[in-house]
Short mmCIF file of C-alpha atoms and ligand atoms in Angstrom, two decimals:
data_model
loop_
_atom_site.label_atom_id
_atom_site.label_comp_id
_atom_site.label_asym_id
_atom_site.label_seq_id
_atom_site.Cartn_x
_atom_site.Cartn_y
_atom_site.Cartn_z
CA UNK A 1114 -8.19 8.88 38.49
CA UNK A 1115 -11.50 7.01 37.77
CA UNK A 1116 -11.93 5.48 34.74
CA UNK A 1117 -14.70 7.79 33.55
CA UNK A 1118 -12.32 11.29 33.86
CA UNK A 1119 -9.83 8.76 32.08
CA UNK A 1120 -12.75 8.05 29.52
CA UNK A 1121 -13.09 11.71 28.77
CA UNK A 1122 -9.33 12.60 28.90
CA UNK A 1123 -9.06 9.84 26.38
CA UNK A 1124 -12.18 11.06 24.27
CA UNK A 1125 -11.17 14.71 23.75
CA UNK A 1126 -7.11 13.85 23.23
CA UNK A 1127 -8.49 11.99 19.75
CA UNK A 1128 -10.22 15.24 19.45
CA UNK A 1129 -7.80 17.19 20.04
CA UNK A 1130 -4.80 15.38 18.73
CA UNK A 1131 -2.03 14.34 20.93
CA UNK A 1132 1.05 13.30 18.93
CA UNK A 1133 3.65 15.19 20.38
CA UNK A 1134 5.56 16.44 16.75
CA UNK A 1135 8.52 15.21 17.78
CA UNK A 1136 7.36 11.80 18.15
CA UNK A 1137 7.00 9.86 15.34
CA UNK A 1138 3.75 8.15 13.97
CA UNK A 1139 5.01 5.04 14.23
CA UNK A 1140 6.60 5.45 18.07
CA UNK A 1141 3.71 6.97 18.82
CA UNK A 1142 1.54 4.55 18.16
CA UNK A 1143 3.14 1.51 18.63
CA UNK A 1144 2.86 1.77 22.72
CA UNK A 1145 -1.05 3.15 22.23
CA UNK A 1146 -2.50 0.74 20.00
CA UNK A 1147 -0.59 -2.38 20.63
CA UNK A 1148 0.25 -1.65 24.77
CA UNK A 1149 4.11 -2.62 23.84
CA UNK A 1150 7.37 -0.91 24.11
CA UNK A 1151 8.83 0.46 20.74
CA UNK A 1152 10.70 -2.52 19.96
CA UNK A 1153 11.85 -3.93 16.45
CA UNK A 1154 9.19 -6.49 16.53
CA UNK A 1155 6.33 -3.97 17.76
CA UNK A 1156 6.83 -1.84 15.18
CA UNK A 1157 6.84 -4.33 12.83
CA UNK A 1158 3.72 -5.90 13.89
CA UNK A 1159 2.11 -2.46 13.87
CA UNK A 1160 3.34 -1.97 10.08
CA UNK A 1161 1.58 -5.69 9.33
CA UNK A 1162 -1.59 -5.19 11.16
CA UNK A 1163 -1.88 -1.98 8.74
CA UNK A 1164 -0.70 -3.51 5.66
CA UNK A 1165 -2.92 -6.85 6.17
CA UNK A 1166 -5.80 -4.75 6.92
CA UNK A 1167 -5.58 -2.23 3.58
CA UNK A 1168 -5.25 -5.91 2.15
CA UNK A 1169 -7.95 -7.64 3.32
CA UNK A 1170 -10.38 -5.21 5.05
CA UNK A 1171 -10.83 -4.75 8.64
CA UNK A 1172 -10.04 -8.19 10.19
CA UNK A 1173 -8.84 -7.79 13.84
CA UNK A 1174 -8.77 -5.79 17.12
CA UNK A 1175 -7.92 -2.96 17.78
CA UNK A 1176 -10.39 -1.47 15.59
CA UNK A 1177 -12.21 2.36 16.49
CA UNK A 1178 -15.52 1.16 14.59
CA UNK A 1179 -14.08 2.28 10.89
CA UNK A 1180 -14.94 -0.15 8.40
CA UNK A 1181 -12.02 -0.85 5.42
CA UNK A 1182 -13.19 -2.95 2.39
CA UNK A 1183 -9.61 -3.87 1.66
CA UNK A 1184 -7.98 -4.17 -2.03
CA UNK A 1185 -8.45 -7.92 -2.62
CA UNK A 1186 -11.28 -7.98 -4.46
CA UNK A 1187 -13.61 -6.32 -7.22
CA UNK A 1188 -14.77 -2.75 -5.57
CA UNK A 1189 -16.75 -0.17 -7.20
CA UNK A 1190 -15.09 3.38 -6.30
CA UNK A 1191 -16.32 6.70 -8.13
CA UNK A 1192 -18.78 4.80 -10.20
CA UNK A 1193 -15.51 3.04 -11.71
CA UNK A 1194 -14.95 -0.81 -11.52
CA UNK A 1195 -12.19 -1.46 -10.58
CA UNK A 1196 -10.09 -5.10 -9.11
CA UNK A 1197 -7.05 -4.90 -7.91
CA UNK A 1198 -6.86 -8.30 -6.87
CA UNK A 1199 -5.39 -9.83 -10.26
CA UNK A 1200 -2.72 -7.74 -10.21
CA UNK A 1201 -1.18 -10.10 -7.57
CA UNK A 1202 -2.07 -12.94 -9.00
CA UNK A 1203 -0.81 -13.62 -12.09
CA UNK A 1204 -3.55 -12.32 -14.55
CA UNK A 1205 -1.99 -10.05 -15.95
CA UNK A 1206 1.75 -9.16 -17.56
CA UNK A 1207 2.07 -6.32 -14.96
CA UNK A 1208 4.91 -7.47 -12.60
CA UNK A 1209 8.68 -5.35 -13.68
CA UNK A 1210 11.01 -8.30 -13.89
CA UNK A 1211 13.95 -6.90 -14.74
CA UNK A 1212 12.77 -4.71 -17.31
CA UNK A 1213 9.94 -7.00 -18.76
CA UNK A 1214 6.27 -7.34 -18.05
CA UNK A 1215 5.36 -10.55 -16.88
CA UNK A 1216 3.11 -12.31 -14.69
CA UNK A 1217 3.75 -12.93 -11.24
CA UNK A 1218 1.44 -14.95 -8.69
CA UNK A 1219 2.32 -13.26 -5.24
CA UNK A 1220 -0.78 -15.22 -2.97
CA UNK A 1221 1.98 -18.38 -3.32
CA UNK A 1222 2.73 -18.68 0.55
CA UNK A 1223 -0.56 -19.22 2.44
CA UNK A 1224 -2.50 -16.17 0.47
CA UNK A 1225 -4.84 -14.62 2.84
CA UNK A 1226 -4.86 -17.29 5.61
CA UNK A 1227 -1.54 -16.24 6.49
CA UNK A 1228 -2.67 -12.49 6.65
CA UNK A 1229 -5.37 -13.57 8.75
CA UNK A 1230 -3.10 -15.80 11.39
CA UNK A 1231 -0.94 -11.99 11.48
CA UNK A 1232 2.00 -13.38 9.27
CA UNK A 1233 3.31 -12.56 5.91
CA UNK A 1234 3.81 -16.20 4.28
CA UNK A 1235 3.86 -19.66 5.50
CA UNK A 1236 7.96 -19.28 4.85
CA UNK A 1237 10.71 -17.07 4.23
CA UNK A 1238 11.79 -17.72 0.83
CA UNK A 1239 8.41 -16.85 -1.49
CA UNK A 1240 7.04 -13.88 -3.57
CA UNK A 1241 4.28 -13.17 -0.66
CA UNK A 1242 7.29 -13.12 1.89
CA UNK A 1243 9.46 -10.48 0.06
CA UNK A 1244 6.47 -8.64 -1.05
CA UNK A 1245 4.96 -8.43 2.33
CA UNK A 1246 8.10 -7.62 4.01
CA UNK A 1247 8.84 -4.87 1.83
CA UNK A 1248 5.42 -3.11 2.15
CA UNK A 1249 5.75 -3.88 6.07
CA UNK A 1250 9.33 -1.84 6.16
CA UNK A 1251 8.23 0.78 3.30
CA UNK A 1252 5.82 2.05 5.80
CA UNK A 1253 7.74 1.81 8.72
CA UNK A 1254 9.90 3.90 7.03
CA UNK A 1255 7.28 6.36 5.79
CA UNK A 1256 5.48 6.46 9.10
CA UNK A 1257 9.65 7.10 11.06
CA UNK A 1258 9.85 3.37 13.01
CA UNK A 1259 12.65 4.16 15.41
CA UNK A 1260 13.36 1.00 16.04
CA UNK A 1261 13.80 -0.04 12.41
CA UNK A 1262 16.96 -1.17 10.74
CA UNK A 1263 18.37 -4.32 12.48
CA UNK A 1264 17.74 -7.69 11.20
CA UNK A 1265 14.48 -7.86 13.11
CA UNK A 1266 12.83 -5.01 11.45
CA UNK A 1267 15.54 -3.64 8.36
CA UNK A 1268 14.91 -0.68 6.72
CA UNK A 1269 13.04 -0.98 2.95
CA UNK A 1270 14.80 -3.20 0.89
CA UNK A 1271 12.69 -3.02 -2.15
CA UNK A 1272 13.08 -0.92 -5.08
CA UNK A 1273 13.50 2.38 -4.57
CA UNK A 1274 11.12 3.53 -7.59
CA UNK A 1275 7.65 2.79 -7.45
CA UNK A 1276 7.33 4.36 -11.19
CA UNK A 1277 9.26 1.24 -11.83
CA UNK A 1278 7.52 -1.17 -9.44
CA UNK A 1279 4.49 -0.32 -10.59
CA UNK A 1280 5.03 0.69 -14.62
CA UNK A 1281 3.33 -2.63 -15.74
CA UNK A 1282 0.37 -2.05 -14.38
CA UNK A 1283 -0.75 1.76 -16.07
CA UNK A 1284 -2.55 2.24 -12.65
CA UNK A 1285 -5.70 4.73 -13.48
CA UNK A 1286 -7.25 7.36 -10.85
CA UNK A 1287 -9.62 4.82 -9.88
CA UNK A 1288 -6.96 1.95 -9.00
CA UNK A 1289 -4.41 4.30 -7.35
CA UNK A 1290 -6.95 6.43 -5.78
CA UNK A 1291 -8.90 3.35 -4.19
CA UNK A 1292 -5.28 1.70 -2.95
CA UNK A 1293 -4.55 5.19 -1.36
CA UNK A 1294 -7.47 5.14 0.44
CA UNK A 1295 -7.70 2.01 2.12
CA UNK A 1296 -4.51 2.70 3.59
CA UNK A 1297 -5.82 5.64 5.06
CA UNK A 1298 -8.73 3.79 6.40
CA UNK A 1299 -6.24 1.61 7.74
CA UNK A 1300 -4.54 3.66 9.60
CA UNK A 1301 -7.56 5.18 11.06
CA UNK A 1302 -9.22 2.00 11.81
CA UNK A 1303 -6.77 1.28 14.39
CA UNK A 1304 -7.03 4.73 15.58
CA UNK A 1305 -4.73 7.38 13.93
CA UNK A 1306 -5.72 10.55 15.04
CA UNK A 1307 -7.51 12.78 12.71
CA UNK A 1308 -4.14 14.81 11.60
CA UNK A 1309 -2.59 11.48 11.22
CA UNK A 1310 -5.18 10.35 8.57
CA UNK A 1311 -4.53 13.64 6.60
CA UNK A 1312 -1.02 13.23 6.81
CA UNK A 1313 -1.51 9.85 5.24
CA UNK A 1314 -3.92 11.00 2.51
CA UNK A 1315 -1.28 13.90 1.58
CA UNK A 1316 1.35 12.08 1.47
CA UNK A 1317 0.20 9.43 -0.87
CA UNK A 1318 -1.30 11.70 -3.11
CA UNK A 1319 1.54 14.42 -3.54
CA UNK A 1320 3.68 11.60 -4.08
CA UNK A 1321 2.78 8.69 -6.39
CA UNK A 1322 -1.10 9.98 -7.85
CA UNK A 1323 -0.22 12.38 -10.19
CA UNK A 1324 1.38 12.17 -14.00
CA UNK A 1325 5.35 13.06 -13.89
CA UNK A 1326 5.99 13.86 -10.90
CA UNK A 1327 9.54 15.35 -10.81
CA UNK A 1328 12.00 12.60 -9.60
CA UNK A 1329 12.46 13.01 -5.84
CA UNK A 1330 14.05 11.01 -3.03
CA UNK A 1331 11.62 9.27 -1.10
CA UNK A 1332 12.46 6.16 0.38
CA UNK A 1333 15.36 5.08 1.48
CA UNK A 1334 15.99 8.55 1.17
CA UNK A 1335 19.90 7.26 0.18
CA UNK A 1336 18.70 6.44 -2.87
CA UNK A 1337 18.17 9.80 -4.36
CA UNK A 1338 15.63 11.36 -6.62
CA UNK A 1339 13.71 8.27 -8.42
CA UNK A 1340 10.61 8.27 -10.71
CA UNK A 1341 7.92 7.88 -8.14
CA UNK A 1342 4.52 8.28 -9.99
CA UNK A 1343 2.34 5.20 -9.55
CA UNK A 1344 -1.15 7.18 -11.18
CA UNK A 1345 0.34 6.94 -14.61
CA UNK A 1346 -2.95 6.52 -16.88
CA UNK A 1347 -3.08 8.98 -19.26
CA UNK A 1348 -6.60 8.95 -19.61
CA UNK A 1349 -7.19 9.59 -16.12
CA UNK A 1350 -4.72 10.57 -13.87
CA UNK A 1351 -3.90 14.60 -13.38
CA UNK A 1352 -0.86 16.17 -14.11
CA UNK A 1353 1.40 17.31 -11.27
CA UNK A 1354 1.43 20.90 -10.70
CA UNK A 1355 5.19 20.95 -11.09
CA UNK A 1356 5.01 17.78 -13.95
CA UNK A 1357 8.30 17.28 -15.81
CA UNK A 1358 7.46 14.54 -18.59
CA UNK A 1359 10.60 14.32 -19.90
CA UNK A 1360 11.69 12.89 -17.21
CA UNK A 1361 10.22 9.23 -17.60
CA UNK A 1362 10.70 7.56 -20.70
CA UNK A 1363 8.54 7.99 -23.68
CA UNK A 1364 7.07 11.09 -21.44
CA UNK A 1365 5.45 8.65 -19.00
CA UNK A 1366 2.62 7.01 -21.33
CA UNK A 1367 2.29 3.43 -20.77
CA UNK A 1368 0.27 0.49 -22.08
CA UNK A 1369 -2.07 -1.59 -20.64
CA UNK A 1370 -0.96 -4.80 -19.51
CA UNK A 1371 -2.00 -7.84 -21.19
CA UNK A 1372 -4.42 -10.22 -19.78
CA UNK A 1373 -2.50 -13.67 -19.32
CA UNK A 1374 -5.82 -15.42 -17.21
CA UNK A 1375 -9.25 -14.05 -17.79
CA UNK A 1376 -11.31 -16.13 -15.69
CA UNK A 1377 -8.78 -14.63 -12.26
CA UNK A 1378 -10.30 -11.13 -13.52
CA UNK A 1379 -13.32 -12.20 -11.68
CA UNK A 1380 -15.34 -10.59 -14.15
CA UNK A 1381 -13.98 -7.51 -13.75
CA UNK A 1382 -11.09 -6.41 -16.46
CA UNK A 1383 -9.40 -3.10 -15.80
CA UNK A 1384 -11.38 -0.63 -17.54
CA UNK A 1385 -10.86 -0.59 -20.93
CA UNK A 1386 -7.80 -2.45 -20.98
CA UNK A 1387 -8.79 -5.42 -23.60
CA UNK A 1388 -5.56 -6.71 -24.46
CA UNK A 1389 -6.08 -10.33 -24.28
CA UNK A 1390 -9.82 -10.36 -23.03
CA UNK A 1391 -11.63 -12.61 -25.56
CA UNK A 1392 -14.65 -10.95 -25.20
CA UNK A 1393 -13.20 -7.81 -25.64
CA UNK A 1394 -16.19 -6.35 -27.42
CA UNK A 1395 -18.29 -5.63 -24.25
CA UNK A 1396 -14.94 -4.82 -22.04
CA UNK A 1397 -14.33 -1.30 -23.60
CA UNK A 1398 -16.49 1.50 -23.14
CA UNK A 1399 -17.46 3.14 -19.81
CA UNK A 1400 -16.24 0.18 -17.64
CA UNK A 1401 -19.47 -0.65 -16.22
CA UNK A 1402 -20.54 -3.41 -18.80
CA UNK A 1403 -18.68 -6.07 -17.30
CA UNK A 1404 -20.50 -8.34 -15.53
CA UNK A 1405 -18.94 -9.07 -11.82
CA UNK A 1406 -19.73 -12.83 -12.28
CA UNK A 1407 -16.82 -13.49 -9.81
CA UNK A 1408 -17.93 -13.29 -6.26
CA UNK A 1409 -16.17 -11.53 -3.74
CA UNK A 1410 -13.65 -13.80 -2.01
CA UNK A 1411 -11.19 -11.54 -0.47
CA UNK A 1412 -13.37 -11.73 2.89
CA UNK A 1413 -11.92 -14.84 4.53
CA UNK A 1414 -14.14 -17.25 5.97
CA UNK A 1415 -13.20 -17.28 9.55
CA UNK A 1416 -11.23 -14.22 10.39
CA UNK A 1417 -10.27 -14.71 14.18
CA UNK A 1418 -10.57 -11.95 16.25
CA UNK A 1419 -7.78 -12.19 18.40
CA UNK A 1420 -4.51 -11.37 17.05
CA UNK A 1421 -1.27 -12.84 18.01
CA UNK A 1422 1.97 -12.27 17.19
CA UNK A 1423 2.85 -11.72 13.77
CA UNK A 1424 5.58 -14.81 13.38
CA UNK A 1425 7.44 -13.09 11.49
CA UNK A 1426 10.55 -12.25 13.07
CA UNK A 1427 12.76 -14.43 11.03
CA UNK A 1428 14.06 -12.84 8.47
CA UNK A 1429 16.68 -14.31 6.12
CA UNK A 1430 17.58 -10.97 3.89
CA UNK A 1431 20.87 -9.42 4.52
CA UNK A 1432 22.21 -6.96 6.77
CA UNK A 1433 20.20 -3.89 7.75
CA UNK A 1434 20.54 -1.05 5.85
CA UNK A 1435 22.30 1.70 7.77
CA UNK A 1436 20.60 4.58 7.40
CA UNK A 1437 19.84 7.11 10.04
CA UNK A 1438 15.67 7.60 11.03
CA UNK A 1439 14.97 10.28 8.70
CA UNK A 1440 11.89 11.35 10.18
CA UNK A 1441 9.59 8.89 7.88
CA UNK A 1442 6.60 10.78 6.50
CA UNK A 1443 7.84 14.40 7.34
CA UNK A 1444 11.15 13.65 4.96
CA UNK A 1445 8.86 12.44 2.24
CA UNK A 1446 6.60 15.53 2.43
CA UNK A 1447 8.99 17.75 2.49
CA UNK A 1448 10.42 16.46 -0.79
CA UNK A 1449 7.50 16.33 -2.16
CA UNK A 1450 6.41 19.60 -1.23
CA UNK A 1451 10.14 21.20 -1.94
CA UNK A 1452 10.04 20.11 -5.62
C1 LIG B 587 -2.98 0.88 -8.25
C2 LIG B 587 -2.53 0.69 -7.04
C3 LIG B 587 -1.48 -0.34 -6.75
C4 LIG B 587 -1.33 -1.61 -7.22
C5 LIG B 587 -2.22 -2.35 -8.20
C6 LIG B 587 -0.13 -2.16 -6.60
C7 LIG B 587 0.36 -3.44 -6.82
C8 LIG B 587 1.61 -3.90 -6.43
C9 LIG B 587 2.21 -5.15 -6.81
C10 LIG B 587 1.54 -6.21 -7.67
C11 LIG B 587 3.45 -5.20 -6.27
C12 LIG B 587 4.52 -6.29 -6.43
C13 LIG B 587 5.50 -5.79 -7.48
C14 LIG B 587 6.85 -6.46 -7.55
O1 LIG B 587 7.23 -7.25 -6.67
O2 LIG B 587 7.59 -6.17 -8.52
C15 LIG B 587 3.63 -3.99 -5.52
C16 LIG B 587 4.75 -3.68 -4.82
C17 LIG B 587 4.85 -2.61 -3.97
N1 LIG B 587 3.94 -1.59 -3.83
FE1 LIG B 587 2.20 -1.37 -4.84
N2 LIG B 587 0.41 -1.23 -5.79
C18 LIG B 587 -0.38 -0.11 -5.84
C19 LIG B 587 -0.19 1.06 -5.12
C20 LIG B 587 0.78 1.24 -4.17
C21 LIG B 587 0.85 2.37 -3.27
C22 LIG B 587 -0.13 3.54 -3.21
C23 LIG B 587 1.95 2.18 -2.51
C24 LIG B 587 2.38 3.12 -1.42
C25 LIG B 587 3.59 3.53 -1.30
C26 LIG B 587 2.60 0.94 -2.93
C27 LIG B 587 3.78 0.42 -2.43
C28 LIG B 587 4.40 -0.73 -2.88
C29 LIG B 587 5.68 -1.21 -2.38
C30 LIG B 587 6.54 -0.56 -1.31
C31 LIG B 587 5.98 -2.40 -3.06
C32 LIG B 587 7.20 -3.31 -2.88
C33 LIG B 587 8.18 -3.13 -4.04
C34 LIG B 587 9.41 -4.05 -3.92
O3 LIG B 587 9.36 -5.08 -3.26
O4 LIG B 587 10.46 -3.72 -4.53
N3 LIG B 587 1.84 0.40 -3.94
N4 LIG B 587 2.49 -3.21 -5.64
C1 LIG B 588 5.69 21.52 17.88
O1 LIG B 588 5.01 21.71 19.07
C2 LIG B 588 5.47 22.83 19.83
C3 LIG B 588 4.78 22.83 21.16
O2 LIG B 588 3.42 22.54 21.05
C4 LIG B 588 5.21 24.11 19.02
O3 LIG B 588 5.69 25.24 19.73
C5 LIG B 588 5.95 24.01 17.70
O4 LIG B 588 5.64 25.11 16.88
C6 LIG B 588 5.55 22.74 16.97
N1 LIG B 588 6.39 22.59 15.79
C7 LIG B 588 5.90 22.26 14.60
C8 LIG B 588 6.89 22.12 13.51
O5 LIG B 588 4.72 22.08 14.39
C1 LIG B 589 -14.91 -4.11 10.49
O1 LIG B 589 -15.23 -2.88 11.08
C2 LIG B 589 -16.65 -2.64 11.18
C3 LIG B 589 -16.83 -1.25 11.77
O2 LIG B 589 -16.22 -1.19 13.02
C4 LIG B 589 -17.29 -3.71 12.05
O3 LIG B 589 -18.70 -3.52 12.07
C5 LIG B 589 -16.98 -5.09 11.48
O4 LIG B 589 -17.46 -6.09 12.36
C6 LIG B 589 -15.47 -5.27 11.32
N1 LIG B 589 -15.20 -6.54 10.65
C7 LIG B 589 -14.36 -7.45 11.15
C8 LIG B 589 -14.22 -8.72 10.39
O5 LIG B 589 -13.73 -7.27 12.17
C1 LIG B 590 3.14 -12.40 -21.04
O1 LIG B 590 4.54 -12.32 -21.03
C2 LIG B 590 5.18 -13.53 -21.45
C3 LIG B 590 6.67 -13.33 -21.32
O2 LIG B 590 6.98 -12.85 -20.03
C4 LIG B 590 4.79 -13.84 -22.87
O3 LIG B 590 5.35 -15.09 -23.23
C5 LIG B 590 3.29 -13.92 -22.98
O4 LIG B 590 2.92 -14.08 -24.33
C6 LIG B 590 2.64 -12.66 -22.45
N1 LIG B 590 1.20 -12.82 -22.44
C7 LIG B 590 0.38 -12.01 -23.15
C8 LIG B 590 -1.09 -12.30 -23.03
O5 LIG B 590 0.78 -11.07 -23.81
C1 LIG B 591 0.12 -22.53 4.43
O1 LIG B 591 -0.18 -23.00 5.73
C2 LIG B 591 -1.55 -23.41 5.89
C3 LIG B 591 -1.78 -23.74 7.35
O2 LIG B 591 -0.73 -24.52 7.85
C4 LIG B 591 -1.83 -24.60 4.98
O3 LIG B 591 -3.17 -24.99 5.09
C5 LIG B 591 -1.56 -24.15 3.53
O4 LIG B 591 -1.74 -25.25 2.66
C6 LIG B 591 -0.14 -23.61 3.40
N1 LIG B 591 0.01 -23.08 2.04
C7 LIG B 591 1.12 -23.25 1.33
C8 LIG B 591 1.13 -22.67 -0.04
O5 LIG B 591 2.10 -23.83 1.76
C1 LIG B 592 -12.28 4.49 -20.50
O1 LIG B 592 -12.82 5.06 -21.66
C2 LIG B 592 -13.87 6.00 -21.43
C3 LIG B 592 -14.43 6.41 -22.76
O2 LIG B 592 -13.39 6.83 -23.60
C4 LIG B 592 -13.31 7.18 -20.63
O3 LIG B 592 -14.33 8.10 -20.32
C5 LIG B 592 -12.73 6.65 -19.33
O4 LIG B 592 -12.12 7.70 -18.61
C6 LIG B 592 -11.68 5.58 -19.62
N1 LIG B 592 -11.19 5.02 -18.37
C7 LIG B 592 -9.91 4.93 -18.11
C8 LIG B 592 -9.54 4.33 -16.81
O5 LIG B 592 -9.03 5.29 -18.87
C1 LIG B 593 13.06 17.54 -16.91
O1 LIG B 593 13.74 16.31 -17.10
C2 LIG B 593 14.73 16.38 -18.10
C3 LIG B 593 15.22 14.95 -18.33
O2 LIG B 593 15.68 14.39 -17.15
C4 LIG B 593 15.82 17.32 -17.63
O3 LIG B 593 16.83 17.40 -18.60
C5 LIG B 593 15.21 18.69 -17.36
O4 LIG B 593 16.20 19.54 -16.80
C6 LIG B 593 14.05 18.59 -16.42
N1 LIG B 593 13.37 19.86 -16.34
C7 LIG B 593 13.22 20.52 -15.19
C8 LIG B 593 12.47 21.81 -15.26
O5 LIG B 593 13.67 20.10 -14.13
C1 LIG B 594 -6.35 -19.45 -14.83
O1 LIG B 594 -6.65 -19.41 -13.45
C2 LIG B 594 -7.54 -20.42 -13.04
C3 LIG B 594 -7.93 -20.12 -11.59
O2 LIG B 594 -6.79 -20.12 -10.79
C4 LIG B 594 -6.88 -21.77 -13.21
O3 LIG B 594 -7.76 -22.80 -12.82
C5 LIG B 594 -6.49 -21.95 -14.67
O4 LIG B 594 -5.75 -23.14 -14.82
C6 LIG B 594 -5.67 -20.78 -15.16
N1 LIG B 594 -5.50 -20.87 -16.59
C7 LIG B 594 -4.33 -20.82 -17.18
C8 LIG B 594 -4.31 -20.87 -18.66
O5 LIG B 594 -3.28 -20.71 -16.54
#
């Protein structure tokens, strides 16, 4: 076939959506984007090219000509201020260690040069290698990795919660609601199809940005029903349809955390959180009067194009966890849609 017919084939299947429904995201494409067989490691890197571009913005081939801004940095979304960056960092007591709120730097293996060179940390053994690790296998499992749950790729082995992951931090609408979209963008940067994007958008939005959202079993799915809101802000994030309060201690209302480093705000404090901010007086209010003095470093200087492996295949946690592929982001609809 000449290239041209192959051209058009190619044009109109992104039109017209090809996934077979009994493949998986993930298996699907794996092969497309990256031209490998599924393999542990292929599906892997797919998960980290994903997860270091919702990171860091757009930084590497394959790309379909969508732009992605990233999290690491001070954005404006909704005419709301918002930086997510500190949050990983250490400036704020946001981080659940076992039960407590306290700071955590998690840009202590390489930070975003290692992103950049396609791995997760300079080692094995930091809080950027678990962290990165566990978002890499959280979406493998969400987007039904076939190939997942050896040592090479396990299955999530994070916390099963991410009301408790994320508690700390009181994520608002504007926080939760950029995060969710730059993983969308993500994914369509490297070329989900369109239904693929939706599926994306849906899922993260019936499932962690609304106020008590009924505990439900999302993933590992073995786990059982967990508190899974992230949106938690009173102020600003809706109530779920089917909302059951009671359900998360003191009704879900949480605090803002306390700033432990000002100047790693960048000049941009989570809106109207002013616990800690010593100029707190011009902090509160509509969450525009802070002046973005920081400048916007997330970029990278030299992002190289080409993308090698990720060099991260060694992986020192324990044994993978046996579960059977549970269909990724169709299980995790359906329980969110079932409840
Ligand atoms: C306001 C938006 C968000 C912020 C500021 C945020 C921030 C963070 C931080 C700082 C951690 C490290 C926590 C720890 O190790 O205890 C973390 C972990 C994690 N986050 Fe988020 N996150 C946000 C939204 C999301 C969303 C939408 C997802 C999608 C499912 C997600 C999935 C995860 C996962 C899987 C982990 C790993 C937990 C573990 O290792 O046990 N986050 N997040
Ligand atoms: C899957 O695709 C087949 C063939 O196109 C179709 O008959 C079937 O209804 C689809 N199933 C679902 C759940 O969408
Ligand atoms: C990000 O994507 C946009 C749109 O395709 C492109 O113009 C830009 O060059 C990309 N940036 C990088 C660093 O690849
Ligand atoms: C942050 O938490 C630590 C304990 O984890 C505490 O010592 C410190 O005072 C807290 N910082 C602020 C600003 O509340
Ligand atoms: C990570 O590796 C890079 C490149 O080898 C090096 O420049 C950097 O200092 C390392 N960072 C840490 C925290 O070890
Ligand atoms: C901050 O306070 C203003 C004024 O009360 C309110 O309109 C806005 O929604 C609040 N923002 C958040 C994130 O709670
Ligand atoms: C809401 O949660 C509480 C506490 O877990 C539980 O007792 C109650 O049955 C739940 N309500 C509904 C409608 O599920
Ligand atoms: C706050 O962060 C800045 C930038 O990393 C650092 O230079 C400073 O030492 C930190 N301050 C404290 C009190 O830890």
């Amino acid at each position: 076939m000449h290239s041209k017919a192959l051209y058009i084939l190619a044009t109109l299947g992104v039109a017209a959506a090809l996934r077979p429904n009994r493949t998986t995201i993930c298996d699907y494409y794996t092969p497309l984007i990256l031209g490998k067989d599924n393999t542990p490691a292929s599906q892997q890197e797919l998960m980290a090219l994903i997860t270091h571009t919702f990171i860091l913005g757009n930084y590497t081939t394959p790309n379909v000509g969508v732009k992605v801004d990233g999290i690491a940095g001070p954005k404006t979304y909704q005419n709301h201020d918002i930086n997510l960056l500190p949050y990983f960092t250490a400036a704020y007591n946001s981080t659940n260690r076992g039960g407590k709120a306290t700071a955590v730097n998690f840009l202590d293996d390489g930070g975003a040069a290692a992103l950049l060179a396609n791995k997760p940390s300079n080692t094995t053994n930091s809080n950027q290698y678990r962290l990165l690790t566990h978002v890499y296998q959280y979406f493998g499992d969400f987007y039904g990795c076939s190939q997942q749950g050896s040592n090479d790729f396990p299955h999530y082995q994070g916390v099963a919660s991410m009301w408790e992951v994320h508690k700390f931090m009181d994520p608002n609408l504007w926080e939760s609601g950029y995060f969710n979209e730059q993983i969308v963008l993500a994914g369509k940067s490297v070329g989900f199809e369109d239904a693929d994007v939706e599926y994306t958008r849906t899922g993260l939005d019936q499932t962690f940005t609304y106020r008590c959202i009924p505990p439900a079993a999302v993933i590992p799915p073995s786990a059982g029903p967990q508190l899974q809101t992230i949106c938690s802000d009173v102020n600003s994030c809706p109530l779920a349809a089917n909302a059951n309060c009671s359900a998360y201690p003191n009704g879900g209302v949480l605090q803002y955390p306390a700033i432990v480093n000002e100047t790693l705000l960048q000049g941009v404090p989570k809106e109207n959180d002013t616990i800690g901010l010593s100029s707190s007086a011009s902090a509160s209010g509509s969450g525009s009067s802070a002046t973005a003095s920081g400048s916007s470093t997330a970029s990278g200087s030299a992002a190289s194009p080409s993308a090698s492996s990720t060099g991260a295949a060694a992986y020192t946690f324990g044994t993978g966890n046996p579960l059977a592929v549970l269909g990724g982001m169709a299980a995790l609809l359906l329980t969110a849609l079932a409840l």
